Amino acid sequence: ATDGIVDATSTGTLDIEVSVADAVRISGLTDITAAFDGTNDIVESRGACIYRNEAGGEYGITATGSGAAGAFTIDDSLSGGTTVIPYEVRWEGSATAMTSCTQLTGQTGAHETSITCGGATNTTVEVTVLATDLLTAPKTTLNGTLTLVVAPE
């Protein structure tokens, strides 16, 4: 910064510096509501928008279920039941199911200019509930929550 001189007018200056922290955002997710047909696995994909404020920057994604110790499970506890059914989670079409509470690293393709991806999605999360597991359940409604945490790498 500089000070002005004593005169009819005086001018001082100051420098401005703003640091922008590394940031990510996940948005655009929609809930899954499905009905078991008695035969087929339930496989539901949902689009998501991942934003990262660094061009070409990678991110990690961690998925956690609402089951015990973060397990990927749905249950009928809201209606007083004790049925617990597992499900699988895949990110961006991966052939390998994610492990609960474990970060999947090295993800790319985040939008770099719009925190809403311009109203579109740029990745997917897939949830699979196996028919063999659902066949063991009584007539009920199963609920759970999948939490997805995105972090810059």
Backbone as a printed PyTorch tensor [residue, N CA C, xyz], in Angstrom:
tensor([[[  0.8530,  -1.1820,   0.0000],
         [  0.0000,   0.0000,   0.0000],
         [  0.8920,   1.2350,   0.0000]],

        [[  0.3430,   2.3110,  -0.5520],
         [  1.0770,   3.5820,  -0.5480],
         [  0.2040,   4.6750,   0.0350]],

        [[  0.8440,   5.6370,   0.6860],
         [  0.1380,   6.7810,   1.2400],
         [  0.1860,   7.9380,   0.2520]],

        [[ -0.8330,   8.7550,   0.3020],
         [ -0.8560,   9.9550,  -0.5260],
         [ -0.0630,  11.0800,   0.1220]],

        [[  0.1320,  12.1650,  -0.6410],
         [  0.8350,  13.3470,  -0.1360],
         [ -0.1820,  14.3830,   0.3250]],

        [[  0.2520,  15.3260,   1.1110],
         [ -0.6240,  16.4020,   1.5520],
         [ -0.7010,  17.4110,   0.4170]],

        [[ -1.9010,  17.6140,  -0.1400],
         [ -2.1060,  18.5380,  -1.2620],
         [ -3.6070,  18.7720,  -1.3850]],

        [[ -4.0550,  19.4150,  -2.4550],
         [ -5.4730,  19.6730,  -2.6740],
         [ -6.2450,  18.3540,  -2.8050]],

        [[ -5.6560,  17.3390,  -3.4110],
         [ -6.1800,  15.9710,  -3.4170],
         [ -5.0440,  15.0470,  -3.0310]],

        [[ -5.3990,  13.9070,  -2.5420],
         [ -4.3910,  12.9560,  -2.1040],
         [ -4.8210,  11.5660,  -2.5550]],

        [[ -3.9290,  10.7860,  -3.0890],
         [ -4.2380,   9.4560,  -3.5990],
         [ -3.4060,   8.4150,  -2.8610]],

        [[ -4.0980,   7.4220,  -2.3570],
         [ -3.4380,   6.2730,  -1.7470],
         [ -3.8080,   5.0270,  -2.5320]],

        [[ -3.0130,   4.0220,  -2.4550],
         [ -3.3040,   2.7710,  -3.1460],
         [ -3.1510,   1.6050,  -2.1950]],

        [[ -3.8480,   0.5190,  -2.5260],
         [ -3.6730,  -0.7300,  -1.7850],
         [ -3.8570,  -1.8790,  -2.7550]],

        [[ -3.1270,  -2.9240,  -2.5380],
         [ -3.2460,  -4.1250,  -3.3580],
         [ -4.3260,  -5.0210,  -2.7750]],

        [[ -4.9890,  -5.7600,  -3.6430],
         [ -6.0200,  -6.7060,  -3.2230],
         [ -5.5980,  -8.0990,  -3.6970]],

        [[ -5.5940,  -9.0380,  -2.7900],
         [ -5.2750, -10.4260,  -3.1140],
         [ -6.3440, -11.3110,  -2.5230]],

        [[ -6.9470, -12.1430,  -3.3610],
         [ -7.9730, -13.0720,  -2.9040],
         [ -7.5400, -14.4810,  -3.2950]],

        [[ -7.4960, -15.3710,  -2.3350],
         [ -7.1750, -16.7690,  -2.6060],
         [ -8.4780, -17.5490,  -2.7330]],

        [[ -8.5640, -18.3830,  -3.7450],
         [ -9.7320, -19.2340,  -3.9400],
         [ -9.3060, -20.6660,  -3.6350]],

        [[ -9.9400, -21.2480,  -2.6460],
         [ -9.5970, -22.6130,  -2.2320],
         [-10.0730, -23.6280,  -3.2650]],

        [[ -9.4270, -24.7740,  -3.2610],
         [ -9.8500, -25.8830,  -4.0990],
         [-11.2680, -26.2560,  -3.6860]],

        [[-12.1790, -26.4220,  -4.6550],
         [-13.5730, -26.6970,  -4.3100],
         [-14.1880, -27.6880,  -5.2790]],

        [[-15.1250, -28.4690,  -4.7600],
         [-15.9140, -29.3990,  -5.5570],
         [-17.3630, -29.2880,  -5.1260]],

        [[-18.2550, -29.7820,  -5.9690],
         [-19.6820, -29.8010,  -5.6190],
         [-20.3300, -30.9600,  -6.3610]],

        [[-21.2410, -31.6680,  -5.6760],
         [-22.0830, -32.6790,  -6.3160],
         [-23.5080, -32.1540,  -6.2650]],

        [[-24.2060, -32.2820,  -7.3730],
         [-25.5920, -31.8170,  -7.4250],
         [-26.3490, -32.6000,  -8.4920]],

        [[-27.6400, -32.3670,  -8.5690],
         [-28.4640, -32.9840,  -9.6000],
         [-28.9140, -34.4050,  -9.3210]],

        [[-28.6510, -34.9150,  -8.1330],
         [-29.0830, -36.2800,  -7.8030],
         [-30.6020, -36.3310,  -7.6520]],

        [[-31.1930, -37.4620,  -7.9920],
         [-32.6250, -37.6720,  -7.7630],
         [-32.8140, -38.9900,  -7.0270]],

        [[-33.8570, -39.0500,  -6.2170],
         [-34.1410, -40.2400,  -5.4100],
         [-34.5350, -41.4260,  -6.2940]],

        [[-34.3480, -42.6110,  -5.7490],
         [-34.7260, -43.8500,  -6.4310],
         [-35.9670, -44.4190,  -5.7610]],

        [[-36.9760, -44.6620,  -6.5640],
         [-38.1770, -45.3750,  -6.1190],
         [-38.4060, -46.4890,  -7.1230]],

        [[-38.4490, -47.7270,  -6.6590],
         [-38.5780, -48.8640,  -7.5620],
         [-39.4770, -49.9220,  -6.9400]],

        [[-40.0340, -50.7580,  -7.7890],
         [-40.8580, -51.8770,  -7.3320],
         [-40.2550, -53.1720,  -7.8660]],

        [[-40.1280, -54.1520,  -7.0020],
         [-39.5760, -55.4470,  -7.3890],
         [-40.6420, -56.2330,  -8.1420]],

        [[-40.2790, -56.7460,  -9.3230],
         [-41.2350, -57.4910, -10.1550],
         [-41.2700, -58.9780,  -9.8340]],

        [[-40.5010, -59.4090,  -8.8510],
         [-40.4870, -60.8110,  -8.4610],
         [-39.4810, -61.6490,  -9.2180]],

        [[-38.7880, -61.0470, -10.1940],
         [-37.8720, -61.8150, -11.0380],
         [-36.5150, -61.1450, -11.2290]],

        [[-36.5280, -59.8900, -11.6210],
         [-35.3110, -59.2110, -12.0710],
         [-34.6560, -58.3660, -10.9880]],

        [[-33.3100, -58.2660, -11.0890],
         [-32.5840, -57.3300, -10.2320],
         [-33.1400, -55.9270, -10.4660]],

        [[-33.1030, -55.1170,  -9.4460],
         [-33.4200, -53.7010,  -9.6130],
         [-32.1040, -52.9930,  -9.8840]],

        [[-31.9950, -52.3720, -11.0470],
         [-30.7970, -51.6330, -11.4360],
         [-31.2520, -50.2290, -11.8190]],

        [[-30.8600, -49.2610, -11.0220],
         [-31.2730, -47.8740, -11.2410],
         [-30.0480, -46.9720, -11.3280]],

        [[-29.9680, -46.2020, -12.3980],
         [-28.8850, -45.2270, -12.5700],
         [-29.4440, -43.8260, -12.4000]],

        [[-28.6560, -42.9710, -11.7800],
         [-29.0270, -41.5720, -11.6160],
         [-27.8630, -40.7010, -12.0470]],

        [[-28.1750, -39.6750, -12.8060],
         [-27.1630, -38.7220, -13.2130],
         [-26.7990, -37.8000, -12.0700]],

        [[-25.6090, -37.2670, -12.1420],
         [-25.1410, -36.2950, -11.1550],
         [-24.2280, -35.3040, -11.8510]],

        [[-24.1230, -34.1360, -11.2800],
         [-23.1910, -33.1220, -11.7630],
         [-22.0530, -33.0200, -10.7600]],

        [[-20.8340, -33.1840, -11.2410],
         [-19.6530, -32.9650, -10.4070],
         [-18.9380, -31.7320, -10.9470]],

        [[-18.7330, -30.7720, -10.0830],
         [-18.0210, -29.5350, -10.4250],
         [-16.7110, -29.5050,  -9.6550]],

        [[-15.6730, -29.0260, -10.3210],
         [-14.3820, -28.8170,  -9.6600],
         [-13.7790, -27.5500, -10.2350]],

        [[-13.2940, -26.6880,  -9.3860],
         [-12.7980, -25.3940,  -9.8560],
         [-11.3410, -25.4130, -10.3230]],

        [[-10.8570, -26.5660, -10.6970],
         [ -9.5000, -26.6740, -11.2460],
         [ -9.5700, -27.4330, -12.5650]],

        [[ -9.1180, -26.8110, -13.6240],
         [ -9.1500, -27.4410, -14.9410],
         [ -8.3940, -28.7650, -14.9190]],

        [[ -9.0680, -29.8160, -15.3500],
         [ -8.4410, -31.1260, -15.4090],
         [ -8.2030, -31.7740, -14.0610]],

        [[ -8.6830, -31.1530, -13.0090],
         [ -8.4560, -31.6810, -11.6640],
         [ -9.2210, -32.9620, -11.3990]],

        [[ -8.5640, -33.8730, -10.7210],
         [ -9.2140, -35.1180, -10.3520],
         [ -9.9700, -34.9570,  -9.0450]],

        [[-10.8860, -35.8780,  -8.8150],
         [-11.6320, -35.8870,  -7.5600],
         [-11.8080, -37.3230,  -7.0920]],

        [[-12.1380, -37.4630,  -5.8250],
         [-12.4560, -38.7610,  -5.2650],
         [-13.9090, -38.7600,  -4.8210]],

        [[-14.5190, -39.9230,  -4.8250],
         [-15.9160, -40.0570,  -4.3970],
         [-15.9960, -41.1650,  -3.3570]],

        [[-16.6710, -40.8720,  -2.2460],
         [-16.8760, -41.8520,  -1.1870],
         [-18.3690, -42.0640,  -1.0190]],

        [[-18.7950, -43.3030,  -1.0560],
         [-20.2010, -43.6480,  -0.8700],
         [-20.3670, -44.3360,   0.4760]],

        [[-21.4050, -43.9200,   1.1900],
         [-21.7070, -44.5140,   2.4890],
         [-23.1940, -44.8060,   2.5560]],

        [[-23.5320, -46.0100,   2.9720],
         [-24.9370, -46.3770,   3.1260],
         [-25.4340, -46.0530,   4.5200]],

        [[-26.7260, -46.2280,   4.7170],
         [-27.3280, -45.9410,   6.0210],
         [-27.4060, -47.1790,   6.9070]],

        [[-26.8090, -48.2740,   6.4720],
         [-26.7790, -49.4810,   7.2790],
         [-25.7260, -49.4140,   8.3710]],

        [[-25.6380, -50.4710,   9.1460],
         [-24.6520, -50.5520,  10.2240],
         [-23.2560, -50.3180,   9.6730]],

        [[-22.4870, -49.4670,  10.3320],
         [-21.1080, -49.1270,   9.9420],
         [-21.0260, -48.6070,   8.5140]],

        [[-22.1100, -47.9860,   8.0280],
         [-22.1050, -47.3930,   6.6910],
         [-22.3950, -48.3730,   5.5690]],

        [[-22.8880, -49.5470,   5.9140],
         [-23.1540, -50.5800,   4.9030],
         [-24.2150, -50.1310,   3.9040]],

        [[-24.0820, -50.6310,   2.6690],
         [-25.0740, -50.3780,   1.6290],
         [-26.2480, -51.3310,   1.8590]],

        [[-27.2110, -50.8980,   2.6480],
         [-28.3890, -51.7160,   2.9030],
         [-29.6450, -50.8590,   2.9080]],

        [[-30.7580, -51.5120,   2.5710],
         [-32.0890, -50.9340,   2.7350],
         [-32.8140, -51.8240,   3.7330]],

        [[-33.7470, -51.2490,   4.4750],
         [-34.4570, -52.0400,   5.4740],
         [-35.8750, -51.5220,   5.6490]],

        [[-36.6570, -52.2710,   6.4240],
         [-38.0410, -51.8820,   6.6890],
         [-38.2360, -51.4170,   8.1290]],

        [[-37.1890, -50.8530,   8.7120],
         [-37.2750, -50.4020,  10.1070],
         [-38.2780, -49.2610,  10.2910]],

        [[-38.5600, -48.4880,   9.2530],
         [-39.5420, -47.4000,   9.3790],
         [-40.9370, -47.9400,   9.6750]],

        [[-41.1970, -49.1770,   9.2540],
         [-42.4990, -49.7880,   9.5270],
         [-42.4150, -50.8140,  10.6540]],

        [[-41.3050, -50.7980,  11.3900],
         [-41.1430, -51.6890,  12.5260],
         [-40.5920, -53.0550,  12.1890]],

        [[-40.2000, -53.2710,  10.9470],
         [-39.6940, -54.5670,  10.5280],
         [-38.2200, -54.7580,  10.8350]],

        [[-37.7350, -55.9500,  10.5240],
         [-36.3350, -56.2920,  10.7800],
         [-35.6170, -56.7840,   9.5220]],

        [[-36.2420, -56.6330,   8.3710],
         [-35.6430, -57.0800,   7.1120],
         [-34.5400, -56.1180,   6.6810]],

        [[-33.3870, -56.6660,   6.3310],
         [-32.2540, -55.8650,   5.8490],
         [-31.7520, -56.5100,   4.5540]],

        [[-31.7000, -55.7100,   3.4980],
         [-31.2820, -56.2010,   2.1760],
         [-30.0950, -55.3660,   1.6940]],

        [[-29.0220, -56.0080,   1.2350],
         [-27.8680, -55.2510,   0.7220],
         [-28.1190, -54.7510,  -0.6980]],

        [[-27.3510, -53.7500,  -1.0800],
         [-27.3440, -53.2960,  -2.4720],
         [-25.9130, -52.9510,  -2.8580]],

        [[-25.6820, -52.8630,  -4.1630],
         [-24.3650, -52.5180,  -4.6830],
         [-24.4060, -51.1180,  -5.2770]],

        [[-23.2620, -50.4430,  -5.2530],
         [-23.1360, -49.1080,  -5.8160],
         [-21.9760, -49.1080,  -6.8050]],

        [[-22.2320, -48.5370,  -7.9720],
         [-21.1790, -48.3630,  -8.9810],
         [-21.1560, -46.8990,  -9.3920]],

        [[-19.9610, -46.3990,  -9.6460],
         [-19.7810, -45.0030, -10.0520],
         [-19.3440, -44.9610, -11.5050]],

        [[-19.9970, -44.1360, -12.2880],
         [-19.6140, -43.8620, -13.6770],
         [-19.4420, -45.1360, -14.4960]],

        [[-20.3950, -46.0600, -14.3520],
         [-20.4000, -47.2530, -15.1860],
         [-19.3190, -48.2690, -14.8910]],

        [[-18.6910, -48.1760, -13.7340],
         [-17.6240, -49.1150, -13.3860],
         [-18.1730, -50.5360, -13.2750]],

        [[-17.3910, -51.4870, -13.7080],
         [-17.7660, -52.8900, -13.5730],
         [-17.5910, -53.3690, -12.1340]],

        [[-16.8330, -52.6140, -11.3440],
         [-16.5410, -53.0040,  -9.9710],
         [-17.4160, -52.2290,  -9.0030]],

        [[-18.0520, -52.9430,  -8.0960],
         [-18.8760, -52.2900,  -7.0880],
         [-17.9850, -51.5210,  -6.1120]],

        [[-18.4900, -50.4010,  -5.6340],
         [-17.7530, -49.5980,  -4.6580],
         [-17.7780, -50.2870,  -3.3030]],

        [[-16.8320, -49.9380,  -2.4620],
         [-16.7890, -50.3980,  -1.0860],
         [-17.2340, -49.2460,  -0.2050]],

        [[-18.1700, -49.5070,   0.6750],
         [-18.6930, -48.4550,   1.5420],
         [-17.5810, -47.7960,   2.3550]],

        [[-17.6700, -46.4950,   2.4690],
         [-16.7510, -45.6830,   3.2800],
         [-15.3170, -45.6630,   2.7470]],

        [[-15.1090, -46.1080,   1.5170],
         [-13.7800, -46.1290,   0.9120],
         [-13.7830, -45.2410,  -0.3200]],

        [[-12.8640, -44.2830,  -0.3470],
         [-12.8300, -43.3380,  -1.4600],
         [-12.3710, -43.9990,  -2.7590]],

        [[-13.1250, -43.7370,  -3.8190],
         [-12.7510, -44.1400,  -5.1600],
         [-12.0030, -42.9600,  -5.7560]],

        [[-10.7100, -43.1280,  -5.9880],
         [ -9.8480, -42.0070,  -6.3620],
         [ -9.6630, -41.9150,  -7.8750]],

        [[ -9.0590, -40.7960,  -8.2930],
         [ -8.6570, -40.6280,  -9.6800],
         [ -9.7870, -40.3990, -10.6540]],

        [[-10.8980, -39.8800, -10.1820],
         [-12.0260, -39.6230, -11.0730],
         [-11.7970, -38.3290, -11.8480]],

        [[-12.1930, -38.3280, -13.1070],
         [-11.9970, -37.1560, -13.9620],
         [-13.3200, -36.7790, -14.6210]],

        [[-13.3010, -35.6780, -15.3570],
         [-14.4840, -35.2740, -16.1040],
         [-15.3690, -34.2900, -15.3820]],

        [[-14.8910, -33.7270, -14.2830],
         [-15.6940, -32.7310, -13.5640],
         [-15.8670, -31.4870, -14.4230]],

        [[-17.0260, -30.8510, -14.2850],
         [-17.2740, -29.5930, -14.9880],
         [-16.4280, -28.5180, -14.3340]],

        [[-15.8440, -27.6430, -15.1300],
         [-14.8910, -26.6670, -14.5920],
         [-15.4120, -25.2370, -14.5720]],

        [[-16.5620, -24.9880, -15.2080],
         [-17.0350, -23.6050, -15.2990],
         [-18.4210, -23.3810, -14.7170]],

        [[-19.1910, -24.4250, -14.5010],
         [-20.5500, -24.2620, -13.9890],
         [-20.7900, -25.2130, -12.8240]],

        [[-21.2120, -24.6720, -11.6830],
         [-21.4610, -25.5290, -10.5210],
         [-22.7020, -26.4000, -10.7090]],

        [[-23.4900, -26.1300, -11.7500],
         [-24.6560, -26.9550, -12.0590],
         [-24.4860, -27.7220, -13.3630]],

        [[-23.2770, -27.7290, -13.9170],
         [-22.9880, -28.3960, -15.1880],
         [-23.8970, -27.8910, -16.3010]],

        [[-24.2950, -26.6390, -16.1900],
         [-25.1720, -26.0570, -17.2020],
         [-26.5340, -26.7090, -17.2390]],

        [[-26.9620, -27.2860, -16.1090],
         [-28.2600, -27.9510, -16.0430],
         [-28.2260, -29.4020, -16.4940]],

        [[-27.0650, -29.9100, -16.8310],
         [-26.9250, -31.2940, -17.2880],
         [-26.2480, -32.1320, -16.1990]],

        [[-25.9500, -33.3680, -16.5290],
         [-25.1720, -34.2300, -15.6360],
         [-23.9150, -34.6570, -16.3790]],

        [[-22.8850, -35.0180, -15.6260],
         [-21.6390, -35.4500, -16.2670],
         [-21.1000, -36.7600, -15.6990]],

        [[-21.8930, -37.4130, -14.8740],
         [-21.5160, -38.7230, -14.3540],
         [-22.7720, -39.4480, -13.9040]],

        [[-22.6240, -40.7020, -13.5080],
         [-23.7640, -41.4680, -13.0260],
         [-23.3850, -42.2890, -11.7930]],

        [[-24.3870, -42.5230, -10.9720],
         [-24.2680, -43.4710,  -9.8700],
         [-25.3280, -44.5420, -10.1210]],

        [[-24.9230, -45.7950,  -9.9620],
         [-25.8350, -46.9030, -10.2260],
         [-26.0200, -47.7250,  -8.9500]],

        [[-27.2590, -48.0340,  -8.6470],
         [-27.6040, -48.8560,  -7.4820],
         [-28.2610, -50.1320,  -7.9840]],

        [[-27.7630, -51.2690,  -7.4860],
         [-28.3170, -52.5700,  -7.8580],
         [-28.7420, -53.3250,  -6.6100]],

        [[-30.0080, -53.7520,  -6.6020],
         [-30.5150, -54.6220,  -5.5420],
         [-30.8060, -55.9590,  -6.2160]],

        [[-30.1320, -57.0020,  -5.7550],
         [-30.2380, -58.3020,  -6.4020],
         [-31.5770, -58.9750,  -6.1240]],

        [[-32.1340, -59.5680,  -7.1680],
         [-33.4060, -60.2830,  -7.0410],
         [-33.2920, -61.4230,  -6.0280]],

        [[-32.1540, -62.1000,  -6.0050],
         [-31.9890, -63.2120,  -5.0570],
         [-32.1200, -62.7400,  -3.6140]],

        [[-31.7120, -61.4870,  -3.3340],
         [-31.8830, -60.9430,  -1.9860],
         [-33.3260, -60.5140,  -1.7490]],

        [[-33.9320, -59.8900,  -2.7440],
         [-35.3060, -59.4110,  -2.5860],
         [-36.3060, -60.5560,  -2.4310]],

        [[-35.9980, -61.7070,  -3.0070],
         [-36.8970, -62.8650,  -2.8780],
         [-36.9920, -63.3640,  -1.4440]],

        [[-36.0540, -62.9820,  -0.5850],
         [-36.0980, -63.4020,   0.8220],
         [-36.9230, -62.4440,   1.6800]],

        [[-37.3410, -61.3230,   1.1220],
         [-38.0490, -60.2970,   1.9020],
         [-39.5490, -60.5530,   1.9180]],

        [[-40.1970, -60.2760,   3.0700],
         [-41.6540, -60.3290,   3.1060],
         [-42.2160, -59.1030,   2.3790]],

        [[-43.5290, -59.0600,   2.1960],
         [-44.1520, -57.8660,   1.6170],
         [-43.8780, -56.6920,   2.5570]],

        [[-43.2060, -55.6790,   2.0420],
         [-42.7940, -54.5510,   2.8710],
         [-42.2890, -53.4240,   1.9820]],

        [[-41.9630, -52.3100,   2.5630],
         [-41.2860, -51.2170,   1.8680],
         [-39.9210, -51.0540,   2.5110]],

        [[-38.8960, -51.0930,   1.6880],
         [-37.5180, -50.9910,   2.1630],
         [-36.9780, -49.6000,   1.8680]],

        [[-36.2910, -49.0100,   2.8430],
         [-35.7560, -47.6610,   2.6910],
         [-34.2950, -47.6180,   3.1210]],

        [[-33.5940, -46.6480,   2.5860],
         [-32.2130, -46.4080,   2.9790],
         [-31.7450, -45.0990,   2.3700]],

        [[-30.5950, -44.6750,   2.8000],
         [-30.0040, -43.4450,   2.2740],
         [-28.5780, -43.7360,   1.8250]],

        [[-28.2560, -43.2750,   0.6340],
         [-26.9030, -43.3720,   0.0950],
         [-26.3120, -41.9780,   0.1330]],

        [[-25.2030, -41.8260,   0.8380],
         [-24.5290, -40.5350,   0.9460],
         [-23.2750, -40.5660,   0.0860]],

        [[-23.1290, -39.5670,  -0.7830],
         [-21.9770, -39.4560,  -1.6730],
         [-21.1840, -38.2140,  -1.3210]],

        [[-19.9050, -38.3880,  -1.0250],
         [-19.0400, -37.2720,  -0.6570],
         [-17.9450, -37.1420,  -1.7140]],

        [[-17.8500, -35.9560,  -2.3150],
         [-16.8470, -35.6740,  -3.3330],
         [-15.7590, -34.8260,  -2.7170]],

        [[-14.5030, -35.1440,  -3.0260],
         [-13.3690, -34.3760,  -2.4950],
         [-12.3410, -34.1720,  -3.5950]],

        [[-11.7250, -32.9870,  -3.6450],
         [-10.6720, -32.7630,  -4.6360],
         [ -9.4390, -33.5980,  -4.3170]],

        [[ -8.7040, -33.9440,  -5.3550],
         [ -7.4500, -34.6930,  -5.1510],
         [ -6.2950, -33.8470,  -5.6480]]])
